[in-house]
Coordinates of C-alpha atoms in Angstrom, one line a residue:
Chain J
X698 CA 118.6 56.3 83.6
X699 CA 116.3 55.3 80.7
X700 CA 116.9 53.5 77.5
X701 CA 114.4 52.5 74.8
X702 CA 114.3 50.7 71.6
X703 CA 111.8 50.8 68.8
X704 CA 113.7 48.9 66.0
X705 CA 113.4 52.1 63.9
X706 CA 117.1 52.0 63.2
X707 CA 116.9 48.8 61.4
X708 CA 114.1 49.8 59.3
X709 CA 115.9 52.8 58.1
X710 CA 118.5 50.9 56.2
X711 CA 115.9 49.1 54.2
X712 CA 112.9 51.1 53.2
X713 CA 112.5 54.3 55.3
X714 CA 112.0 57.6 53.7
X715 CA 113.3 60.8 55.4
X716 CA 109.8 61.8 56.3
X717 CA 109.1 58.4 58.0
X718 CA 112.4 58.5 59.8
X719 CA 111.3 61.8 61.1
X720 CA 108.2 60.6 62.4
X721 CA 109.9 57.6 64.1
X722 CA 112.4 59.8 65.8
X723 CA 109.8 62.2 67.0
X724 CA 107.7 59.4 68.4
X725 CA 110.5 57.8 70.1
X726 CA 111.7 61.0 71.6
X727 CA 108.1 61.8 72.8
X728 CA 108.2 58.4 74.5
X729 CA 111.7 58.9 76.1
X730 CA 110.7 62.4 77.4
X731 CA 107.7 60.8 79.1
X732 CA 109.6 58.2 80.6
X733 CA 112.5 60.6 81.8
X734 CA 109.8 62.9 83.2
X735 CA 108.4 60.4 85.3
X736 CA 111.9 59.3 86.7
X737 CA 112.9 62.9 87.1
X738 CA 109.9 63.6 89.5
X739 CA 111.0 60.6 91.6
X740 CA 108.4 58.1 89.9
X741 CA 109.0 54.4 89.7
X742 CA 110.9 52.6 86.9
X743 CA 107.8 50.6 86.3
X744 CA 105.7 53.6 85.6
X745 CA 108.3 55.1 83.3
X746 CA 108.6 51.8 81.5
X747 CA 104.8 51.2 81.1
X748 CA 104.1 54.9 80.1
X749 CA 106.7 55.2 77.5
X750 CA 105.7 51.9 75.8
X751 CA 102.0 52.9 75.9
X752 CA 103.0 55.8 73.8
X753 CA 104.8 53.7 71.2
X754 CA 101.8 51.2 71.2
X755 CA 99.3 53.8 70.2
X756 CA 101.4 54.8 67.3
X757 CA 100.9 53.0 64.0
X758 CA 104.7 53.2 63.4
X759 CA 105.9 50.5 65.6
X760 CA 105.3 46.6 65.7
X761 CA 103.4 47.0 68.9
X762 CA 99.8 47.8 69.8
X763 CA 98.1 49.7 67.0
X764 CA 101.0 49.1 64.4
X765 CA 101.3 45.3 65.1
X766 CA 102.0 43.0 62.1
X767 CA 99.7 40.4 60.8
X768 CA 100.0 36.6 61.4
X769 CA 99.6 34.2 58.5
X770 CA 95.9 34.0 59.1
X771 CA 95.5 37.9 58.7
X772 CA 95.1 38.4 62.5
X773 CA 97.1 40.6 65.0
X774 CA 98.1 38.7 67.9
X775 CA 100.1 40.7 70.5
X776 CA 102.7 39.8 73.1
X777 CA 104.1 42.0 75.9
X778 CA 106.0 41.6 79.5
X779 CA 106.9 43.9 82.3
X780 CA 109.0 43.0 85.1
X781 CA 109.9 44.9 88.4
X782 CA 113.6 44.2 89.3
X783 CA 113.0 45.0 93.1
X784 CA 110.6 42.2 93.8
X785 CA 111.1 40.1 90.6
X786 CA 107.2 40.4 90.3
X787 CA 106.4 40.1 86.6
X788 CA 103.5 39.8 84.2
X789 CA 103.4 38.8 80.5
X790 CA 100.8 38.2 77.9
X791 CA 100.9 36.2 74.8
X792 CA 98.5 36.3 71.8
X793 CA 96.1 39.0 72.9
X794 CA 93.8 40.2 70.1
X795 CA 91.5 43.0 71.7
X796 CA 93.6 44.8 74.2
X797 CA 94.5 48.3 73.3
X798 CA 97.8 48.4 75.4
X799 CA 99.4 45.0 75.8
X800 CA 101.9 46.4 78.1
X801 CA 99.3 47.5 80.5
X802 CA 97.7 43.9 80.4
X803 CA 101.1 42.6 81.4
X804 CA 101.2 44.9 84.2
X805 CA 97.6 43.7 85.3
X806 CA 98.7 40.2 85.1
X807 CA 101.6 41.0 87.5
X808 CA 99.5 43.0 90.1
X809 CA 96.0 41.5 89.8
X810 CA 96.5 37.8 89.4
X811 CA 98.3 34.9 90.9
X812 CA 99.8 34.0 87.5
X813 CA 102.9 35.5 85.8
X814 CA 101.9 34.6 82.1
X815 CA 98.5 34.3 80.2
X816 CA 97.8 33.7 76.6
X817 CA 95.1 33.9 73.9
X818 CA 91.4 34.4 74.6
X819 CA 92.1 33.6 78.4
X820 CA 94.4 36.8 78.5
X821 CA 91.9 38.9 76.6
X822 CA 89.0 37.9 79.0
X823 CA 91.3 38.7 82.0
X824 CA 92.2 42.2 80.5
X825 CA 88.4 42.8 80.1
X826 CA 87.5 41.8 83.5
X827 CA 90.2 44.1 85.0
X828 CA 88.8 47.0 83.1
X829 CA 91.6 47.7 80.5
X830 CA 90.7 49.4 77.3
X831 CA 89.3 46.8 74.9
X832 CA 89.2 47.6 71.3
X833 CA 87.7 45.6 68.1
X834 CA 90.4 43.6 66.5
X835 CA 90.0 46.0 63.5
X836 CA 91.6 48.8 65.3
X837 CA 95.0 46.9 64.7
X838 CA 94.5 46.8 61.0
X839 CA 96.9 49.1 59.1
X840 CA 97.4 49.3 55.4
X841 CA 101.2 49.1 55.7
X842 CA 101.1 46.0 57.8
X843 CA 98.6 44.2 55.7
X844 CA 100.7 44.9 52.5
X845 CA 103.7 43.5 54.6
X846 CA 101.8 40.2 55.0
X847 CA 100.7 40.2 51.3
X848 CA 104.5 40.5 50.3
X849 CA 105.3 37.6 52.8
X850 CA 102.6 35.5 51.5
X851 CA 103.9 35.9 47.8
X852 CA 107.4 34.6 48.9
X853 CA 107.9 30.8 48.3
X854 CA 110.0 30.6 51.5
X855 CA 108.2 32.6 54.0
X856 CA 110.9 33.8 56.0
X857 CA 109.3 36.1 58.4
X858 CA 110.4 39.8 59.2
X859 CA 110.6 41.0 62.7
X860 CA 111.1 44.7 62.9
X861 CA 109.8 47.4 65.3
X862 CA 109.4 45.7 68.5
X863 CA 109.5 48.2 71.1
X864 CA 111.2 48.1 74.8
X865 CA 112.1 50.2 77.6
X866 CA 114.4 49.7 80.7
X867 CA 114.7 52.2 83.5
X868 CA 116.6 52.7 86.7
X869 CA 114.6 55.0 89.1
X870 CA 115.9 57.3 91.9
X871 CA 115.1 54.8 94.5
X872 CA 117.6 52.3 92.7
X873 CA 115.0 50.0 91.3
X874 CA 115.2 48.6 87.9
X875 CA 112.3 47.7 85.5
X876 CA 112.1 46.5 82.1
X877 CA 109.3 46.0 79.5
X878 CA 108.8 44.8 75.9
X879 CA 105.8 44.9 73.5
X880 CA 105.4 43.4 70.1
X881 CA 103.1 42.2 67.5
X882 CA 105.6 39.3 66.8
X883 CA 106.7 38.4 63.3
X884 CA 104.7 39.0 60.0
X885 CA 103.2 35.9 58.8
X886 CA 103.8 33.9 61.9
X887 CA 101.7 30.6 62.2
X888 CA 100.5 28.2 64.6
X889 CA 100.0 30.5 67.7
X890 CA 103.8 31.0 67.6
X891 CA 105.1 32.9 70.8
X892 CA 108.4 35.0 70.5
X893 CA 110.7 36.0 73.1
X894 CA 109.1 39.2 74.3
X895 CA 106.7 37.8 76.7
X896 CA 109.1 35.1 77.9
X897 CA 110.9 36.3 80.9
X898 CA 114.7 35.6 80.7
X899 CA 114.5 35.5 76.9
X900 CA 113.5 39.1 75.7
X901 CA 112.6 40.8 79.0
X902 CA 114.2 40.6 82.4
X903 CA 114.9 42.8 85.3
X904 CA 116.3 42.2 88.9
X905 CA 117.9 44.9 91.0
X906 CA 121.0 42.9 91.7
X907 CA 122.0 42.9 88.1
X908 CA 120.4 44.5 85.1
X909 CA 117.1 45.3 83.4
X910 CA 117.1 44.1 79.7
X911 CA 114.8 44.2 76.8
X912 CA 115.6 42.6 73.5
X913 CA 114.4 42.5 69.9
X914 CA 115.6 40.4 67.0
X915 CA 115.1 36.9 66.0
X916 CA 113.0 35.7 68.9
X917 CA 113.7 32.1 68.4
X918 CA 117.3 32.5 69.4
X919 CA 116.7 34.8 72.3
X920 CA 114.5 32.1 73.7
X921 CA 117.2 29.3 73.1
X922 CA 120.0 31.2 74.6
X923 CA 117.9 32.7 77.4
X924 CA 119.7 35.8 76.4
X925 CA 118.2 38.5 78.9
X926 CA 118.8 36.2 81.9
X927 CA 122.2 35.3 80.4
X928 CA 123.1 39.0 80.5
X929 CA 121.9 39.2 84.1
X930 CA 123.8 36.0 85.2
X931 CA 126.9 37.2 83.8
X932 CA 126.5 40.4 86.0
X933 CA 125.7 38.3 89.1
X934 CA 128.0 35.5 88.7
X935 CA 131.1 37.0 86.8
X936 CA 130.8 40.5 88.2
X937 CA 131.0 43.8 86.4
X938 CA 134.5 44.3 87.1
X939 CA 135.6 41.3 85.0
X940 CA 135.3 43.4 82.1
X941 CA 137.0 41.8 79.2
X942 CA 135.4 38.3 79.8
X943 CA 132.1 39.9 80.4
X944 CA 132.3 41.8 77.1
X945 CA 133.2 38.7 75.4
X946 CA 130.4 36.7 76.8
X947 CA 127.8 39.4 76.2
X948 CA 128.7 39.5 72.5
X949 CA 128.5 35.7 72.4
X950 CA 125.1 35.9 74.2
X951 CA 123.5 38.5 71.8
X952 CA 125.2 37.0 68.6
X953 CA 121.8 36.8 67.1
X954 CA 120.4 40.0 68.7
X955 CA 119.4 42.7 66.6
X956 CA 119.0 45.1 69.3
X957 CA 119.3 44.8 73.1
X958 CA 118.6 47.6 75.5
X959 CA 119.8 47.4 79.0
X960 CA 120.7 49.3 82.1
X961 CA 122.5 47.8 85.2
X962 CA 123.8 48.8 88.5
X963 CA 127.1 50.8 88.4
X964 CA 126.2 52.8 85.3
X965 CA 126.0 50.1 82.6
X966 CA 124.0 51.3 79.8
X967 CA 123.6 49.7 76.5
X968 CA 121.4 50.1 73.4
X969 CA 121.5 48.6 69.9
X970 CA 123.8 45.7 70.9
X971 CA 126.7 47.9 71.5
X972 CA 127.4 46.0 74.6
Chain W
X484 CA 123.0 9.0 83.0
X485 CA 119.2 9.5 83.3
X486 CA 117.1 11.2 85.9
X487 CA 113.4 11.6 86.0
X488 CA 110.6 13.1 88.2
X489 CA 106.9 12.6 88.2
X490 CA 105.8 14.3 91.4
X491 CA 104.7 11.1 93.0
X492 CA 106.9 11.5 96.2
X493 CA 105.1 14.7 96.8
X494 CA 101.6 13.1 96.4
X495 CA 102.6 10.3 98.6
X496 CA 102.8 12.5 101.7
X497 CA 99.3 13.6 101.1
X498 CA 96.8 11.1 100.0
X499 CA 98.5 8.2 98.2
X500 CA 97.4 4.6 99.2
X501 CA 100.0 2.1 99.3
X502 CA 98.4 0.4 96.2
X503 CA 98.6 3.8 94.3
X504 CA 102.1 4.3 95.3
X505 CA 103.1 1.0 93.9
X506 CA 101.5 1.8 90.7
X507 CA 103.4 5.1 90.6
X508 CA 106.6 3.4 91.2
X509 CA 106.1 0.7 88.6
X510 CA 105.2 3.2 86.0
X511 CA 108.0 5.5 86.8
X512 CA 110.4 2.5 86.8
X513 CA 109.0 1.4 83.3
X514 CA 109.8 4.9 82.0
X515 CA 113.3 5.0 83.7
X516 CA 114.1 1.4 82.2
X517 CA 113.0 2.6 78.7
X518 CA 115.1 5.7 78.9
X519 CA 118.1 3.7 80.1
X520 CA 117.8 1.2 77.5
X521 CA 118.0 3.6 74.8
X522 CA 121.1 5.3 76.3
X523 CA 122.7 1.8 76.8
X524 CA 122.3 0.8 73.2
X525 CA 124.1 4.1 72.3
X526 CA 120.9 6.1 71.4
X527 CA 120.5 9.8 71.8
X528 CA 119.5 11.8 75.0
X529 CA 116.6 13.3 73.0
X530 CA 115.2 9.9 72.4
X531 CA 115.5 8.7 76.1
X532 CA 113.8 11.9 77.1
X533 CA 111.0 11.7 74.7
X534 CA 110.3 8.0 75.0
X535 CA 110.3 7.9 78.7
X536 CA 108.0 11.1 79.1
X537 CA 105.7 9.4 76.6
X538 CA 105.3 6.5 78.7
X539 CA 104.3 8.7 81.6
X540 CA 102.0 10.9 79.4
X541 CA 100.0 7.8 78.5
X542 CA 99.6 6.8 82.0
X543 CA 96.5 8.4 84.0
X544 CA 98.7 8.8 87.0
X545 CA 100.7 11.7 86.2
X546 CA 99.8 15.2 85.6
X547 CA 100.8 15.1 81.8
X548 CA 99.0 13.7 78.8
X549 CA 96.3 11.3 79.7
X550 CA 96.3 12.3 83.4
X551 CA 96.2 16.0 83.0
X552 CA 94.4 18.3 85.5
X553 CA 91.5 20.5 84.6
X554 CA 91.4 24.2 84.0
X555 CA 88.8 26.5 85.6
X556 CA 86.6 26.0 82.6
X557 CA 86.8 22.2 82.8
X558 CA 89.1 21.7 79.9
X559 CA 92.6 20.0 79.7
X560 CA 95.3 22.5 78.4
X561 CA 98.7 20.7 78.2
X562 CA 102.2 22.1 78.1
X563 CA 105.5 20.6 77.2
X564 CA 109.1 21.3 76.2
X565 CA 112.1 19.6 74.9
X566 CA 115.5 20.7 74.6
X567 CA 118.8 19.5 72.8
X568 CA 121.9 20.4 74.7
X569 CA 124.3 20.0 71.8
X570 CA 122.6 22.4 69.4
X571 CA 120.4 24.4 71.8
X572 CA 117.5 23.5 69.5
X573 CA 114.3 23.4 71.2
X574 CA 110.6 23.1 70.7
X575 CA 107.7 23.9 73.2
X576 CA 103.9 23.8 73.1
X577 CA 101.4 25.6 75.5
X578 CA 97.8 24.9 75.9
X579 CA 97.4 22.0 73.4
X580 CA 94.0 20.2 73.8
X581 CA 93.9 17.3 71.2
X582 CA 97.5 16.1 71.0
X583 CA 98.0 12.6 72.8
X584 CA 101.6 13.2 73.4
X585 CA 102.7 16.8 74.0
X586 CA 106.2 16.0 74.3
X587 CA 106.2 14.6 70.9
X588 CA 104.6 17.9 69.8
X589 CA 107.3 19.8 71.3
X590 CA 109.8 17.8 69.4
X591 CA 108.0 18.4 66.1
X592 CA 108.0 22.1 66.7
X593 CA 111.8 21.8 67.3
X594 CA 112.4 19.6 64.3
X595 CA 109.8 20.6 61.8
X596 CA 109.2 24.3 62.1
X597 CA 111.2 27.5 62.2
X598 CA 109.5 28.5 65.7
X599 CA 110.4 27.5 69.1
X600 CA 107.3 28.0 71.0
X601 CA 103.6 27.3 69.8
X602 CA 100.4 27.8 71.5
X603 CA 96.6 27.0 71.7
X604 CA 94.8 26.1 68.6
X605 CA 97.7 27.0 66.4
X606 CA 99.8 24.4 68.2
X607 CA 97.1 21.7 67.9
X608 CA 96.7 22.4 64.2
X609 CA 100.4 22.2 63.7
X610 CA 100.5 18.8 65.5
X611 CA 97.8 17.7 63.2
X612 CA 99.4 18.7 60.2
X613 CA 102.9 16.9 60.9
X614 CA 100.9 13.8 61.5
X615 CA 101.1 13.2 65.5
X616 CA 98.4 11.2 67.1
X617 CA 95.4 13.3 67.7
X618 CA 92.6 12.4 70.2
X619 CA 89.2 13.9 71.1
X620 CA 89.6 16.2 74.1
X621 CA 87.5 13.7 76.2
X622 CA 90.5 11.4 76.1
X623 CA 92.0 13.6 78.8
X624 CA 88.9 13.3 81.2
X625 CA 89.7 11.4 84.2
X626 CA 87.4 11.1 87.1
X627 CA 90.2 11.7 89.7
X628 CA 91.3 15.0 88.0
X629 CA 87.6 16.0 87.6
X630 CA 87.0 15.6 91.2
X631 CA 90.1 17.5 91.9
X632 CA 88.7 20.3 90.1
X633 CA 85.3 20.2 91.8
X634 CA 87.1 20.4 95.1
X635 CA 89.2 23.3 94.1
X636 CA 86.1 25.2 92.8
X637 CA 84.6 24.8 96.2
X638 CA 87.4 26.5 98.0
X639 CA 86.8 30.1 98.6
X640 CA 90.4 30.9 97.8
X641 CA 91.3 29.1 94.8
X642 CA 94.9 28.2 95.4
X643 CA 95.7 25.8 92.7
X644 CA 97.5 22.6 93.1
X645 CA 100.5 21.4 91.1
X646 CA 101.4 18.0 91.5
X647 CA 102.6 15.3 89.1
X648 CA 104.4 17.2 86.4
X649 CA 106.6 14.8 84.6
X650 CA 110.1 15.4 83.3
X651 CA 113.5 13.7 82.3
X652 CA 117.1 14.7 81.6
X653 CA 119.6 12.5 80.1
X654 CA 123.3 12.5 79.1
X655 CA 124.1 10.0 76.3
X656 CA 127.3 8.1 75.4
X657 CA 128.0 10.8 72.8
X658 CA 128.1 13.3 75.8
X659 CA 125.1 15.2 74.8
X660 CA 122.6 16.4 77.1
X661 CA 118.7 16.7 76.7
X662 CA 115.9 17.7 78.9
X663 CA 112.2 17.5 78.7
X664 CA 109.1 18.4 80.7
X665 CA 105.4 17.6 80.3
X666 CA 102.4 18.9 82.4
X667 CA 98.7 19.6 82.4
X668 CA 99.7 22.6 84.6
X669 CA 97.5 23.5 87.6
X670 CA 94.1 22.4 88.6
X671 CA 91.7 25.3 88.2
X672 CA 94.2 27.5 86.1
X673 CA 92.4 30.4 84.5
X674 CA 92.9 32.8 81.6
X675 CA 95.1 30.8 79.5
X676 CA 97.7 30.6 82.2
X677 CA 101.1 29.3 80.9
X678 CA 103.4 27.9 83.5
X679 CA 107.1 27.2 83.6
X680 CA 107.3 23.9 81.8
X681 CA 107.2 25.2 78.3
X682 CA 109.4 28.2 79.1
X683 CA 113.1 27.4 78.1
X684 CA 115.3 28.7 81.0
X685 CA 112.4 28.5 83.6
X686 CA 111.2 24.9 83.8
X687 CA 113.3 23.2 81.2
X688 CA 116.8 23.9 79.9
X689 CA 119.6 21.8 78.3
X690 CA 123.0 22.9 77.1
X691 CA 126.1 20.8 76.7
X692 CA 128.4 23.2 78.2
X693 CA 126.7 23.0 81.5
X694 CA 123.5 21.1 82.6
X695 CA 120.2 19.7 81.6
X696 CA 117.4 20.5 83.9
X697 CA 113.7 19.7 84.4
X698 CA 111.7 21.4 87.2
X699 CA 108.2 21.2 88.7
X700 CA 106.7 23.2 91.5
X701 CA 105.2 26.6 91.6
X702 CA 105.6 27.6 88.0
X703 CA 105.2 31.3 88.6
X704 CA 108.5 31.3 90.8
X705 CA 110.5 29.2 88.2
X706 CA 109.7 31.8 85.6
X707 CA 110.4 34.9 87.7
X708 CA 113.8 33.4 88.9
X709 CA 114.5 31.6 85.6
X710 CA 115.5 28.7 87.6
X711 CA 116.5 26.3 85.1
X712 CA 118.9 28.8 83.2
X713 CA 120.2 30.0 86.5
X714 CA 121.4 26.5 87.4
X715 CA 123.1 26.4 84.0
X716 CA 124.5 30.0 84.4
X717 CA 126.0 29.0 87.7
X718 CA 127.8 26.0 86.0
X719 CA 129.1 28.1 83.3
X720 CA 130.1 31.3 84.9
X721 CA 130.8 30.2 88.6
X722 CA 132.3 26.8 87.7
X723 CA 131.5 23.3 89.1
X724 CA 134.8 23.5 91.2
X725 CA 133.4 26.4 93.1
X726 CA 131.3 24.1 95.2
X727 CA 130.2 25.7 98.4
X728 CA 129.2 28.8 96.6
X729 CA 127.4 27.1 94.0
X730 CA 125.5 24.9 96.5
X731 CA 124.5 28.1 98.3
X732 CA 123.4 29.7 95.0
X733 CA 121.4 26.7 93.8
X734 CA 119.6 26.4 97.1
X735 CA 118.7 30.0 96.6
X736 CA 117.5 29.5 93.1
X737 CA 115.4 26.7 93.9
X738 CA 113.9 28.0 97.2
X739 CA 110.5 27.7 95.6
X740 CA 111.1 24.5 94.0
X741 CA 109.3 21.5 94.8
X742 CA 111.3 19.2 92.5
X743 CA 114.3 19.6 90.3
X744 CA 115.9 17.1 88.2
X745 CA 119.3 17.7 86.8
X746 CA 122.3 16.2 85.1
X747 CA 125.5 17.9 84.3
X748 CA 129.1 17.5 82.8
X749 CA 131.4 16.0 85.4
X750 CA 129.0 13.7 87.1
X751 CA 126.4 16.3 88.7
X752 CA 123.3 14.6 89.3
X753 CA 120.2 15.9 91.3
X754 CA 116.7 14.9 91.9
X755 CA 114.1 16.2 94.2
X756 CA 115.9 19.5 94.9
X757 CA 118.7 17.7 96.8
X758 CA 121.1 20.1 95.1

C-alpha cells in the first residue's frame, strides 16, 4: 500500500495551467510507480518512501529539493524526515542548503548517526562526510520560486505560502510501515524557521502498531497539535473499530491540515484529508 | 500546582559533593518558590514557568543558559520551548548562541512571531530584534562544562552525557496548564544536533484538556516515541480513570526517560518518572 502527496491539487485551484497540471500528474505518477514497483518486488517500505520522494525532489515542480521555495533572505533551506515504523528509528534534517536530496540526508541521520535530528551547517557537514550528493546552493535557484519570493516581499503583510511539500507513506509485504516528508518550507520564511516536516509526531510519523502519516499544510498548527502522532495515538488508544469517534477526532486533529496522507494497519488509507 | 526538574538528582549519584548538592537544592528551591509565588498571587502558569526557568538559566549549576554544556566544536548551542495549554500557542528555539535566557526567546517566538520554531542564527537575530538580553557567546563558558567536553573528547566512543536540563510545569488558579524546558543539549553534540526539548510533543507539551509535561533524558528516544504528547494522548483517549492501563502505558512511554515532570487535570502530578 502506497500513498503520496505533492500539494499539486491545491496549486491547481489557484494558478495552474492545464499543461503544468499534466506535468505534475506525470511526475507524481512516475514517483508512485517507482514506489509501487519496490513494494511489488518485496522491497521495504523505507526504500519505497525514499526512492519516490527523491524523484519529486529532483523535479523543479515541487517545493522540495530542486524546486524549493526561497527564504526571506533569498536562500533555500530544506527540511526532510523519514521514519521506520518497525523500529521507530528515524532521521530528520532542518535547514540544509547544499544536499541535493534531503530525504536521503534524513535517512543517513537515521542509519549513520546516534542522533535523530540535525540542523543547518552541521547537517550539511554530516551529509558531506557520509558521501551524499552535494550541490552548490545555486542548484536550488528556479525562476518561478524566485518570483514567488519577490511577490511575497511586495506584500505588506508577509503571510507566507506553503504549497508543494511532498510526502509518501508505505506498507510493505513484510507488514512494515514507513513515512517520509520533504519540503523547502514556506516562501519568505525568516529567522531559521523550522516547520512541521522534520518534526517527528508533527508532520511525519510511522509506527507499525498504528499508522504511517505525512502531512502538509500550515506547519505551525501541525506542530502545536502534534497531528501525525495524534492520529497514531487515536489508533493505538481508541482503536480502529471505534469508527465514528475516531473519525470525529481525526477531523478535529487535521482541522488546519491542507493535506494528510496516511496508511495504517487493517487497510486504513487516506489522502488529502479525506479521513 | 507546580513541578520542576533540574537533573540534579541524577548528578548526585555520580559526582556531586555535599556542598554542590546543597547549592543545587537551594537554587531549585529558589526557582520553585518564585513559581509558586506567581501562582499563589493568581498569576499565570506561563509566567510561573518562564520565571522559574530563568532563575535556573542564570545559574551555572544547570545545563541550561549560563551553565550549558559544550558542543563538539567547543560552542554552546541552547534549546528551549514553552507552551500554553489553554490556547496551544507555543514557541521554541534551537541552537541559539547569544541569548541569555533561551526560555524567554521561546516565549517571544510564541508571542511575537507567526512561527512556532526558530533555529540557529535566525533565532539569535529574532531575539536581538525583539529586545531580549543578548550576551557574548563567552558568557556561556564555564570551566566545569569545558572540562566535561575535554573528557568526552578523550573517550574513544563519544557517548554524550545529558544531565541538568531544566523544566517546569504549572497549573494556575484559572485552570490553565503550561510547560517549559531549557537545555544546552548533550556535551560533545555534533552536526547541529537538535534534541527533544524544543520539539513540541517530544520533550515539552501542554494542553488544558490533558496534561503539561517537560522531559529530560536521552532526547533521541523522546523524539522517536513522541513521549510528551503520548502522555497527553493517553489522558485524552484512554482517560484518567483507566488507571492500571494508563500506568502501564506511561511506563512504556517513558522507558528511556531519565526524568519526566508533569501535572494534569484532576490532580495528576509526577516528577522523576514516578508515573
